[in-house]
Coordinates of C-alpha atoms in Angstrom, one line a residue:
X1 CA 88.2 108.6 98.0
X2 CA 85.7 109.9 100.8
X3 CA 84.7 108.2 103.5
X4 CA 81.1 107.2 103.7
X5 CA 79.1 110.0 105.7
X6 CA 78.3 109.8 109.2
X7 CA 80.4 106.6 109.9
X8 CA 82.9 105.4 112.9
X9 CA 85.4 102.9 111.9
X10 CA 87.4 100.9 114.6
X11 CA 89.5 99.0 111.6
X12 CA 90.7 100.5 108.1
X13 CA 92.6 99.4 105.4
X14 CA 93.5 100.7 102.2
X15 CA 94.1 98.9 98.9
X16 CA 95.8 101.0 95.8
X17 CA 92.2 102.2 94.6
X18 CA 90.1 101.3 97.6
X19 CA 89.1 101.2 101.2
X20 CA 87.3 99.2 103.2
X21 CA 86.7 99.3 107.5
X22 CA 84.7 98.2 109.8
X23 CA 82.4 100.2 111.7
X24 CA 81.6 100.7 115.0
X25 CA 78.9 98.9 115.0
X26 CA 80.5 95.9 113.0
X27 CA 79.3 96.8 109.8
X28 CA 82.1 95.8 106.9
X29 CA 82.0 99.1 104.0
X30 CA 84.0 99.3 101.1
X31 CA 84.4 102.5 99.3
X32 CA 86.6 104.0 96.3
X33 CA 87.5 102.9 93.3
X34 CA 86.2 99.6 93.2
X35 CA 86.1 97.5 90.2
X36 CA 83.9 93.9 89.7
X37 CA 84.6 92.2 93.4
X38 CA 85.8 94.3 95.8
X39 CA 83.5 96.5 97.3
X40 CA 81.1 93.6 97.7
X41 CA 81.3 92.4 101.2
X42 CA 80.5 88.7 101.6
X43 CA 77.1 89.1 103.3
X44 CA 76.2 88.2 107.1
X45 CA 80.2 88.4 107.7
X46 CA 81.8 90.5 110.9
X47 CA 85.4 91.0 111.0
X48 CA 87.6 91.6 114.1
X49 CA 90.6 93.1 111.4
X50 CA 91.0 94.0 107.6
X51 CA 94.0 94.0 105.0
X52 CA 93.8 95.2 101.5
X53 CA 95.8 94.8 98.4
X54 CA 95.7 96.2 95.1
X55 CA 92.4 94.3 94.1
X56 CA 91.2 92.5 96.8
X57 CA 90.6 92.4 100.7
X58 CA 90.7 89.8 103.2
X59 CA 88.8 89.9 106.7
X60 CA 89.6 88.5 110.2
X61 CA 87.1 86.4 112.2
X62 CA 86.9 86.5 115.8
X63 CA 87.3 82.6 115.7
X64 CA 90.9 83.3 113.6
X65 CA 89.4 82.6 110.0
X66 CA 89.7 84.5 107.1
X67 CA 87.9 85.3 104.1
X68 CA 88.7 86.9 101.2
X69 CA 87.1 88.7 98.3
X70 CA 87.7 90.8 95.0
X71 CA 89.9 89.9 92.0
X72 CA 93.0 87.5 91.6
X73 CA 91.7 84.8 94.1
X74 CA 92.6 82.2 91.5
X75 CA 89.1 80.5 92.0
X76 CA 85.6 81.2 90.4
X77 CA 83.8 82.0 93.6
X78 CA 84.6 85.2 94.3
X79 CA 85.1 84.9 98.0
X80 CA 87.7 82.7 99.0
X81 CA 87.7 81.4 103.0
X82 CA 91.2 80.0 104.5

């Protein structure tokens, strides 16, 4: 997959078909192959740190919550927050 043009990431991780990092200027992308939930970033969300896994990534807060979106959350909203 490419990375999306013109971008600085301070965070990456890569999942088995995508990639997602956060930019410089705190913007979350996600890029790749990326199937239903993945690439769709819960909106007004800034992560401090990312991890991806086969079809879905999760996302540090700077206040040491998480969230998580894409596929296999077990739950039928698609972003899941622990």
């Amino acid at each position: 997959a490419t990375v999306p043009n013109g971008r600085k990431f301070k965070a990456i991780a890569t999942g088995r078909w995508h990639s997602c990092g956060v930019t410089t200027t705190d913007e979350t992308v996600c890029w790749g192959r990326i199937p239903g939930e993945i690439g769709r970033v819960p909106p007004g969300e800034t992560f401090t740190a990312l991890g991806a896994g086969e079809n879905r990534t999760c996302g540090l807060r700077a206040d040491g919550t998480v969230t998580c979106w894409g596929g296999g959350l077990g739950c039928a909203d698609p972003f899941g927050t622990y």
